[in-house]
Short mmCIF file of C-alpha atoms in Angstrom, two decimals:
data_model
loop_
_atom_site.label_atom_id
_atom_site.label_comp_id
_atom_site.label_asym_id
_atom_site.label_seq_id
_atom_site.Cartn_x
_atom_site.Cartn_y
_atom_site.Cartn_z
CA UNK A 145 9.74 6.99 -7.88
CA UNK A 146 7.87 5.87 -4.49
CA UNK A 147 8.81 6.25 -0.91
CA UNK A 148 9.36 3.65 2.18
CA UNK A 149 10.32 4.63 5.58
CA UNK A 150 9.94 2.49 8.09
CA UNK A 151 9.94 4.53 11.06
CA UNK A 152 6.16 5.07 12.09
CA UNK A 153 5.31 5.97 14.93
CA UNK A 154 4.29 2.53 15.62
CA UNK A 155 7.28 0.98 13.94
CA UNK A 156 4.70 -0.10 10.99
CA UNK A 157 6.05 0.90 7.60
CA UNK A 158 4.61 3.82 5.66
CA UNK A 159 4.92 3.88 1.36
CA UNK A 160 4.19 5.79 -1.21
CA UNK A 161 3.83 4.47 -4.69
CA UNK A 162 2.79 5.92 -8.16
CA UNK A 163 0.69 3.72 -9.82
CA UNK A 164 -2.09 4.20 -12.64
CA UNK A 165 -2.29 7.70 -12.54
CA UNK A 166 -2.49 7.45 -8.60
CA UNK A 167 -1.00 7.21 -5.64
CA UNK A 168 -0.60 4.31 -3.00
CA UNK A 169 -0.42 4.96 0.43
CA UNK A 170 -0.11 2.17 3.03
CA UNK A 171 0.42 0.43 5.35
CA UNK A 172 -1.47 -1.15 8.40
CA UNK A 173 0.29 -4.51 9.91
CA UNK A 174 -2.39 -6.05 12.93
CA UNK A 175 -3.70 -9.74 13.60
CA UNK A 176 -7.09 -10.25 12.29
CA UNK A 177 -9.53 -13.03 12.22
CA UNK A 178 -9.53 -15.55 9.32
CA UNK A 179 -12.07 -15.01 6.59
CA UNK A 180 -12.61 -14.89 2.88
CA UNK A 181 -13.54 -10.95 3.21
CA UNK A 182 -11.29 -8.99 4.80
CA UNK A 183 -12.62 -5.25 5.05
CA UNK A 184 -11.12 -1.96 5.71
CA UNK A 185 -11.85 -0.34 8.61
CA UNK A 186 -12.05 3.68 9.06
CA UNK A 187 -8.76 3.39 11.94
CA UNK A 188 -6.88 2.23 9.58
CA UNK A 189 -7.50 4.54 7.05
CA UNK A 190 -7.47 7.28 9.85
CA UNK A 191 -4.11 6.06 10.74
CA UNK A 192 -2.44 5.74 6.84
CA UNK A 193 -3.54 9.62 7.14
CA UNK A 194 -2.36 10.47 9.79
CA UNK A 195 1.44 9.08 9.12
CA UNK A 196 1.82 10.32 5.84
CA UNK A 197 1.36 13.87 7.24
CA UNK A 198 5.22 13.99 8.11
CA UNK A 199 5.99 13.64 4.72
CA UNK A 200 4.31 16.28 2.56
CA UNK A 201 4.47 20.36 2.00
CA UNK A 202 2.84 22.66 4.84
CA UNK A 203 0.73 24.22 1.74
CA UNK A 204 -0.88 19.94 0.78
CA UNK A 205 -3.14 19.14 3.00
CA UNK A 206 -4.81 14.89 2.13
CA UNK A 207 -8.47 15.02 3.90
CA UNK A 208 -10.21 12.19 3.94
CA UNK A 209 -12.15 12.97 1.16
CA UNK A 210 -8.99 12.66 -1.02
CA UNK A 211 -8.83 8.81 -0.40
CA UNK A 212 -10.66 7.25 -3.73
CA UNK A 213 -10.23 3.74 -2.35
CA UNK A 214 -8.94 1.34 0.44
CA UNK A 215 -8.42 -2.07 0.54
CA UNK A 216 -6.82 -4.59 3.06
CA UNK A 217 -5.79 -8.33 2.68
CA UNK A 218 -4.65 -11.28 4.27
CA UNK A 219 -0.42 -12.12 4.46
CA UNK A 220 -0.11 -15.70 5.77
CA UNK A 221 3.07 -16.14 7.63
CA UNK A 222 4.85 -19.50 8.08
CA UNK A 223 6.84 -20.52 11.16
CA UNK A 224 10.24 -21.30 10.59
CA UNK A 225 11.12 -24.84 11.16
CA UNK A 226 14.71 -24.39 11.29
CA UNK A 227 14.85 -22.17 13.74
CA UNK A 228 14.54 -23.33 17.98
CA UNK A 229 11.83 -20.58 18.49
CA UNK A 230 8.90 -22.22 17.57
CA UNK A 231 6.79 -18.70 17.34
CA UNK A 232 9.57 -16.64 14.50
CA UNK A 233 7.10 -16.48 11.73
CA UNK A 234 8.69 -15.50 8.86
CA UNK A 235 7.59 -12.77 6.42
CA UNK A 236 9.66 -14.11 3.47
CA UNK A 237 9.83 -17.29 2.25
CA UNK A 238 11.25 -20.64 3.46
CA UNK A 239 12.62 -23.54 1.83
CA UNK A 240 12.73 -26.61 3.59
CA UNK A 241 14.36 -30.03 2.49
CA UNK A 242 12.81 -33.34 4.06
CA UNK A 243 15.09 -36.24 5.04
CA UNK A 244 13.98 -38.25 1.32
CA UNK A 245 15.19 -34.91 -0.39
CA UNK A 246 11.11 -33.36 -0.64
CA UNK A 247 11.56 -30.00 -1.36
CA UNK A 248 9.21 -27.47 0.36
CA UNK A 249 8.57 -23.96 0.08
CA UNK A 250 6.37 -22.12 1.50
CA UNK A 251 5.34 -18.03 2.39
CA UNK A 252 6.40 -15.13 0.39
CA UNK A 253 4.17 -13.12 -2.24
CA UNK A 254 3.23 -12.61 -5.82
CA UNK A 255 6.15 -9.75 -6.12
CA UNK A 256 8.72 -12.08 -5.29
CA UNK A 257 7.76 -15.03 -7.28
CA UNK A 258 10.51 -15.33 -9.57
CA UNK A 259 12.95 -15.10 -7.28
CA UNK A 260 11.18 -17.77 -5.38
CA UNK A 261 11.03 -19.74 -8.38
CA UNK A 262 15.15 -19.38 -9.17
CA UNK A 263 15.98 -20.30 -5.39
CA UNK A 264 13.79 -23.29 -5.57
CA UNK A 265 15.36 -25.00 -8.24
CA UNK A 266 18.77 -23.83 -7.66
CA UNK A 267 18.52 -25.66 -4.13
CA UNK A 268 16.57 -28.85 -6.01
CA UNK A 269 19.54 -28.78 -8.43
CA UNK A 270 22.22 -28.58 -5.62
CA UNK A 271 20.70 -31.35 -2.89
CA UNK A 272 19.81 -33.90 -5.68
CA UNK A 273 22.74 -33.58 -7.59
CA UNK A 274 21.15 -32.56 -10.74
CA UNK A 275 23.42 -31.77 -14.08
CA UNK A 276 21.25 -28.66 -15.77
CA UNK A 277 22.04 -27.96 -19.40
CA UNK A 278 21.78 -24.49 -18.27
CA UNK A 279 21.05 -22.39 -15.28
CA UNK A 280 17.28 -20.96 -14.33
CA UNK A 281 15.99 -19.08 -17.21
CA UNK A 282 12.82 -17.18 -14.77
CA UNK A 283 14.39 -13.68 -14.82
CA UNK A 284 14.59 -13.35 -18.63
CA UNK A 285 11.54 -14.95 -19.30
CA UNK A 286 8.96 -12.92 -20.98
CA UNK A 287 6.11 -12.65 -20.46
CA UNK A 288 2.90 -12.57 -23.21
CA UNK A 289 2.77 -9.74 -24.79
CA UNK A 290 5.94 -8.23 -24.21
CA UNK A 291 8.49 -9.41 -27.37
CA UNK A 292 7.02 -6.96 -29.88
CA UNK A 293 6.40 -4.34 -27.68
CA UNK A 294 8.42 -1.28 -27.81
CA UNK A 295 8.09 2.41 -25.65
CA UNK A 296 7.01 3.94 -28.01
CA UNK A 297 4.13 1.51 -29.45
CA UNK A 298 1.54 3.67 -28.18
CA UNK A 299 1.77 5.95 -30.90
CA UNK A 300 1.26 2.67 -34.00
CA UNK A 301 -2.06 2.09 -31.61
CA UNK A 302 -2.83 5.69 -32.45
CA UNK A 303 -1.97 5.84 -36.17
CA UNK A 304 -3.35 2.29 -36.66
CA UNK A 305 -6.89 2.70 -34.96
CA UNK A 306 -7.27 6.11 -33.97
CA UNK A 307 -7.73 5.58 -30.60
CA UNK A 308 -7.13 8.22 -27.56
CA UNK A 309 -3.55 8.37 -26.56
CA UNK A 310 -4.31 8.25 -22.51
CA UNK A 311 -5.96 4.57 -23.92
CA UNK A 312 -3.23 3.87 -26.05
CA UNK A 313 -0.59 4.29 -23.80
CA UNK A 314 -2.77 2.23 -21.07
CA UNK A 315 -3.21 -0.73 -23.37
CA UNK A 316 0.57 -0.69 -24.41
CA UNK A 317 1.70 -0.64 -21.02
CA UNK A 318 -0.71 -3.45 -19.61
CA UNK A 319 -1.24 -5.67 -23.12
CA UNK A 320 1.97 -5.32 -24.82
CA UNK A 321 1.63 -6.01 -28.50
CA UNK A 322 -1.52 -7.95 -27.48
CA UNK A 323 -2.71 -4.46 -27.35
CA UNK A 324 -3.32 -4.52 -31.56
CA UNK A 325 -5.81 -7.70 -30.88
CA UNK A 326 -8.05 -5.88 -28.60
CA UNK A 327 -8.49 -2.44 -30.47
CA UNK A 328 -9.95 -4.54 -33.52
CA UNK A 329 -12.47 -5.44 -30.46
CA UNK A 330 -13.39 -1.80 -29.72
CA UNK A 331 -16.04 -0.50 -31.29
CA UNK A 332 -16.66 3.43 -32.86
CA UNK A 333 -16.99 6.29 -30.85
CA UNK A 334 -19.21 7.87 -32.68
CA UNK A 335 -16.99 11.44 -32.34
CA UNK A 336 -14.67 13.03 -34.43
CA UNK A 337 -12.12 12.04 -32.03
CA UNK A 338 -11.26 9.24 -30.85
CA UNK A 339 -12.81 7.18 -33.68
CA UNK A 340 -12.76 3.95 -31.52
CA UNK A 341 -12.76 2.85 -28.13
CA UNK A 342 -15.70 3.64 -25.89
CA UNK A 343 -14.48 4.08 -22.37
CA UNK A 344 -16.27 2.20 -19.12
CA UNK A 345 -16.20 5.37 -17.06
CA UNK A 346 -14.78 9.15 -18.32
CA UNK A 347 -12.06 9.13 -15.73
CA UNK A 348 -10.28 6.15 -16.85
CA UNK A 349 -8.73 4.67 -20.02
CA UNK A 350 -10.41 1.39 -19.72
CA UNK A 351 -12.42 0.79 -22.68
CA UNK A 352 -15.81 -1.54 -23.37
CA UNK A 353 -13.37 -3.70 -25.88
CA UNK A 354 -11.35 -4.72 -22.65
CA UNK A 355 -14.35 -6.97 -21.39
CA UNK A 356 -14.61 -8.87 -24.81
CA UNK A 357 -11.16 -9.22 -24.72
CA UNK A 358 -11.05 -10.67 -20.85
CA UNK A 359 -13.85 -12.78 -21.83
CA UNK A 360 -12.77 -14.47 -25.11
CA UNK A 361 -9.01 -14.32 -24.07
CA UNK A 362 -8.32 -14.01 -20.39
CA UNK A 363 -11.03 -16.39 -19.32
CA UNK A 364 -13.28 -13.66 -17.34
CA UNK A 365 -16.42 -15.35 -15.93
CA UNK A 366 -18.03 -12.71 -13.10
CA UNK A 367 -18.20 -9.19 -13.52
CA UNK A 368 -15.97 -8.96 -10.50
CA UNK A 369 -13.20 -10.47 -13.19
CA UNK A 370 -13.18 -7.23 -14.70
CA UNK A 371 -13.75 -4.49 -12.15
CA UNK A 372 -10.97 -5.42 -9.92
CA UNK A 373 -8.90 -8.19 -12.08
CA UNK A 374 -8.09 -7.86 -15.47
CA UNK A 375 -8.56 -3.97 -14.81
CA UNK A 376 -7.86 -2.17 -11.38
CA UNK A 377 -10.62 0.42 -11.32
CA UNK A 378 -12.04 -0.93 -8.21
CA UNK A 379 -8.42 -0.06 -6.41
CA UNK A 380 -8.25 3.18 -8.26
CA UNK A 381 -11.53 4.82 -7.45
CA UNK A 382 -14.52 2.47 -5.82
CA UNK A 383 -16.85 5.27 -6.54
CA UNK A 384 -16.09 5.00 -10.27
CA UNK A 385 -16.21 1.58 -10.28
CA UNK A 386 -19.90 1.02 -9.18
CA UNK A 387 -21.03 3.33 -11.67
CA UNK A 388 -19.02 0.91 -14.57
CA UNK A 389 -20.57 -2.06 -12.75
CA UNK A 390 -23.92 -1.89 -15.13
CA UNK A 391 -22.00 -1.54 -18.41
CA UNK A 392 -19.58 -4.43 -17.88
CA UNK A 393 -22.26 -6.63 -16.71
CA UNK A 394 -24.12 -5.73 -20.14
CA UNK A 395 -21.62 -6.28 -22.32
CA UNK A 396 -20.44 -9.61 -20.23
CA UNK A 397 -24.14 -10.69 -20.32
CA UNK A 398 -24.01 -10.20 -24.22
CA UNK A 399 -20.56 -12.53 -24.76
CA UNK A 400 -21.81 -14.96 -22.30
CA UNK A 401 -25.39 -15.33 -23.09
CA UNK A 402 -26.44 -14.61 -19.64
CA UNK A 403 -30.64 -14.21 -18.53
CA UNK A 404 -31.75 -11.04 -16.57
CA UNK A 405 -31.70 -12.97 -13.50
CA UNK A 406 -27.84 -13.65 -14.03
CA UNK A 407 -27.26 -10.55 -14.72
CA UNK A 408 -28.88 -8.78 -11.32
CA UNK A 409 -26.86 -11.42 -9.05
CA UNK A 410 -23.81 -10.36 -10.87
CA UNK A 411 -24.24 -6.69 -10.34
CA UNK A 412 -25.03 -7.61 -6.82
CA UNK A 413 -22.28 -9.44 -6.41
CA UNK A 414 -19.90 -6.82 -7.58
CA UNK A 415 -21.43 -4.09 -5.49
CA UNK A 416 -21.30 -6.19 -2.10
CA UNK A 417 -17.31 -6.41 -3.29
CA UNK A 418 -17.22 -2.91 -3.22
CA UNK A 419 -19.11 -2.30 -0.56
CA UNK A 420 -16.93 -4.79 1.74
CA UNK A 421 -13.88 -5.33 0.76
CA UNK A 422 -12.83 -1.82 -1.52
CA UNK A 423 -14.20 0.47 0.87
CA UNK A 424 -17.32 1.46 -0.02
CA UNK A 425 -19.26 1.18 3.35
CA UNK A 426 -16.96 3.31 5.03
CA UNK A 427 -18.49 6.15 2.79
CA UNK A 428 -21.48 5.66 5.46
CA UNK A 429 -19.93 5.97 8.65
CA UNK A 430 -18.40 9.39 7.34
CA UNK A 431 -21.71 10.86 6.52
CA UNK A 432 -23.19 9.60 9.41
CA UNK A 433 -21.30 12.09 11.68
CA UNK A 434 -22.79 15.02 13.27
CA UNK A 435 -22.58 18.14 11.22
CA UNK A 436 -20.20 20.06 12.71
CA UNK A 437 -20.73 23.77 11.45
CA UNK A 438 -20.34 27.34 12.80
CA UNK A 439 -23.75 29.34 12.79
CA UNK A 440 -22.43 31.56 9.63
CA UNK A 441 -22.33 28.12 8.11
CA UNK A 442 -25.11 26.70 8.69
CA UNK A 443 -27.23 30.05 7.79
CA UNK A 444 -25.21 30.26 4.62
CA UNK A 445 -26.01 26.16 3.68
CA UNK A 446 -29.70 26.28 4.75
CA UNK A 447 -29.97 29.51 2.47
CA UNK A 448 -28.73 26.74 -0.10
CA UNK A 449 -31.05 24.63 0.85
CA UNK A 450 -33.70 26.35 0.44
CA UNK A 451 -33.11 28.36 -2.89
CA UNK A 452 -33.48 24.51 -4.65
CA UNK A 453 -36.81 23.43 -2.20
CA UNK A 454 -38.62 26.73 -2.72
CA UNK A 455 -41.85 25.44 -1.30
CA UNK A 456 -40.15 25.10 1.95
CA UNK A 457 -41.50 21.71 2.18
CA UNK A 458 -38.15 20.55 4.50
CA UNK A 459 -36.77 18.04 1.87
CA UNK A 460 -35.14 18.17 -1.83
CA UNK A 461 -37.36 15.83 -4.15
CA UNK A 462 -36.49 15.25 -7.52
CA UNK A 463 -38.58 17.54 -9.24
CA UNK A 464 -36.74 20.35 -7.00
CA UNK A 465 -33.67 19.20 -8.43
CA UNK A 466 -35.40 19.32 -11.86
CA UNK A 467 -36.67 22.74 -11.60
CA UNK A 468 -33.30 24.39 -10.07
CA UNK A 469 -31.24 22.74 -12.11
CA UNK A 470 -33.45 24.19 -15.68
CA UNK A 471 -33.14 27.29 -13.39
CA UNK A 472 -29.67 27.32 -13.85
CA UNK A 473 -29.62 26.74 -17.59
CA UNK A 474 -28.30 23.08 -17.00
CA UNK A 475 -28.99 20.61 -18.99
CA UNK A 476 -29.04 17.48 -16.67
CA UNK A 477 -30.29 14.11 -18.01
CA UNK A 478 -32.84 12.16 -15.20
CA UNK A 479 -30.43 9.34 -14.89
CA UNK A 480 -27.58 11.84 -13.77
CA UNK A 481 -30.34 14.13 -11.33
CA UNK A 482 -31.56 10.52 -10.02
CA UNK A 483 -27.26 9.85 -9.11
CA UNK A 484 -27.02 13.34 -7.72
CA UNK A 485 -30.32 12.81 -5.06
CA UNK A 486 -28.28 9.09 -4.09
CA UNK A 487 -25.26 10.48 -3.14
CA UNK A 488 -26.81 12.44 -0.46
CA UNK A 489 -29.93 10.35 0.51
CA UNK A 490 -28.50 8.48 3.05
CA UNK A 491 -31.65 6.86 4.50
CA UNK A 492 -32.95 6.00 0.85
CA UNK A 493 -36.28 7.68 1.38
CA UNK A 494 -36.30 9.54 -1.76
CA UNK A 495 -35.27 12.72 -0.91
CA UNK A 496 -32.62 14.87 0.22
CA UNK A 497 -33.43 15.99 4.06
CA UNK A 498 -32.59 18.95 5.69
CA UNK A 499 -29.85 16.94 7.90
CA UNK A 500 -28.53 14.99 4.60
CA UNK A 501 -27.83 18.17 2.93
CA UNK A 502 -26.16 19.86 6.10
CA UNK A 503 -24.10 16.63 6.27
CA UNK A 504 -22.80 16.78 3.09
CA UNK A 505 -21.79 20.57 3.11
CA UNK A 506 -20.30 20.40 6.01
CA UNK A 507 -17.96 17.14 4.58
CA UNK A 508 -17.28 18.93 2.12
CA UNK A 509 -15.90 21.68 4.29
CA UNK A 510 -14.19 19.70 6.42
CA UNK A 511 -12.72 17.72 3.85
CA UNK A 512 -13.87 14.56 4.50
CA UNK A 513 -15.51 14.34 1.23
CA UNK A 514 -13.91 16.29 -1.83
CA UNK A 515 -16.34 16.25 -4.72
CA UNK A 516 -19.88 15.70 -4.99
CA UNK A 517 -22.02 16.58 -8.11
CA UNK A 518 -25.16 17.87 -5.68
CA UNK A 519 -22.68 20.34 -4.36
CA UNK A 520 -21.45 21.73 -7.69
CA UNK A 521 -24.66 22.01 -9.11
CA UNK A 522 -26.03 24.28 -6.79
CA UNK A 523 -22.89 26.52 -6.92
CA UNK A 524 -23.25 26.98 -10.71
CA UNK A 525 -25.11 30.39 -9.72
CA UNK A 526 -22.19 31.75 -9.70
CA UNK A 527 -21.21 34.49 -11.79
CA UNK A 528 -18.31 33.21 -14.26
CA UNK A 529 -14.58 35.19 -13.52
CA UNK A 530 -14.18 37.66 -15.83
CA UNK A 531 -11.76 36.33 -18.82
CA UNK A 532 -9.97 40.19 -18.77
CA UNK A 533 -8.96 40.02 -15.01
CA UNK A 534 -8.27 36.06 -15.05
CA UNK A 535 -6.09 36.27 -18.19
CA UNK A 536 -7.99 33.53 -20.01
CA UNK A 537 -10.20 34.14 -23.42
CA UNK A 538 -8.73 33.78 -26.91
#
């Protein structure tokens, strides 16, 4: 079940829709110049956040840090020819019959495509006097994959290919019974359980066999195909989908035979995506704000700080990281300690300044950023809740 209302305070309209596991929230409606990127821009997230407000519980509180993605787009609007005011643009769309019976229409959007499709011909069929056998057949048309699927055909995927049932009921509700073509794709696990399907990132139920799939059956070329077309992890979580970026190109550069060379432009390519278009450069501009902290604060973060660089040196390096993390009793791999120094270096030196890491903590107080690795890892000092007291323990 969503929610529209479309009394902003603006007069925009605000939404909420479930979808994958997530929630939409939009929308922003302004003039923009014409181009083939359109970005996001931190007002308009600031304003989506600000509207929905009205909306929810005293005790929920969305902080910026809660928004996993944003996304804007371009809505081209056609003027009305039958109407005397030249400037009506019209947001749905228009059908428009010449004076030698050429049939026109133009506007609308992908949501309303059938119905577009039924009025068309209905109006073809009515000004050229056509004699149909039978009436427009759009609205029961199925569409591929859907006449052997059932609502409960996630559990066959199960029984059939042991596969996890988050995946299964993913690849039911997006392939239909196409779904039993792809899991002889995925490969084994290597675990006890699942036995197949290795996912792109832990969050999600998109699994590697998904890019052979696009590739040998849905005609994926880029990278880009995958991240934010035939799957919609790019509008689900940006952050999440940078991190599958490497493993998609490798396994597209496998099917499609690409070189090394191919294979850096398409990760590049897919990351400037991101970065532009799904949000990801707005991540910046939030940790680029002044660190806005109460002197208990700050005395409590530096003292943070400088429990992990011990040589008082003024910077985390990796090898800090190393040492407090072995400290700790954690067992972090170098690929996941070189992630965790990224997240915070914002000026890509290397290192994690004394600035960086005040930044972070204090975005993380504010809200403005809800999860970072860096900040959990230095936290595991804590001492564990007692299982009596919390009620947990077998």
């Amino acid at each position: 079940m969503g929610l529209l209302d479309p009394n902003t305070s603006d007069g925009r309209v605000i939404f909420f829709l479930p979808w994958q596991g997530a929630t939409v929230a939009g929308t922003t409606d302004t003039k923009c110049e014409l181009t083939d990127n359109p970005s996001p821009t931190e007002e308009e997230v600031q304003f989506i956040l600000g509207e929905i407000k009205g909306y929810l519980n005293d005790d929920v509180k969305v902080r910026r840090g809660d928004v996993l993605s944003c996304w804007t787009g371009l809505r081209p609007l056609v003027m009305d020819p039958n109407k005397k005011d030249t400037q009506s643009l019209a947001r749905n769309h228009i059908i428009e019959i010449g004076d030698d019976h050429l049939i026109t229409i133009a506007g609308g959007k992908w949501t309303t495509y059938r119905e577009m499709a039924q009025e068309t011909i209905d109006k073809a069929v009515d000004v050229c006097n056509l004699k149909p056998s039978r009436s427009c057949q759009t609205s029961g048309l199925l569409l591929d994959g859907a006449h052997g699927w059932s609502p409960t055909m996630h559990v066959k995927l199960v029984q059939t290919f042991g596969i996890d049932v988050a995946v299964a009921e993913h690849l039911s509700s997006i392939y239909g019974d196409r779904a039993f073509k792809l899991c002889e794709l995925a490969q084994m696990t290597g675990l006890t359980w699942p036995v197949v399907g290795r996912r792109l990132h832990p969050d999600f139920p998109y699994i590697e066999a998904e890019v052979v799939y696009a590739v040998r059956k849905e005609y994926a070329r880029r990278a880009l195909d995958i991240v934010a077309r035939r799957t919609r992890l790019a509008f689900l979580n940006v952050a999440a989908a940078e991190q599958a970026v490497p493993k998609i190109v490798e396994i597209m550069g496998r099917e499609l035979g690409w070189s090394k060379q191919k294979c850096k432009e398409e990760h590049e390519y897919c990351l400037q995506f991101l970065d532009k278009e799904m949000g990801l450069h707005l991540k910046d501009k939030i940790n680029s704000l002044t660190p806005q902290l109460s002197e208990a604060d700050r005395e409590s973060f530096l003292k943070q700080f400088q429990r992990i660089d011990c040589d008082r040196k003024g910077y985390i390096s990796l090898n800090d990281l190393r040492r407090h993390m072995k400290s700790q009793g954690q067992e972090i791999s170098e690929a996941m300690l070189t992630d965790m120094l990224k997240e915070v270096d914002l000026n890509k030196n290397g290192r994690i300044d004394e600035s960086e890491f005040l930044q972070l903590m204090s975005s993380m107080k504010e809200g403005s950023v809800s999860h970072s690795r860096l900040a959990s890892a230095i936290n595991m000092h804590r001492k564990p809740i007692d299982t009596v007291r919390s009620g947990g323990g077998l």
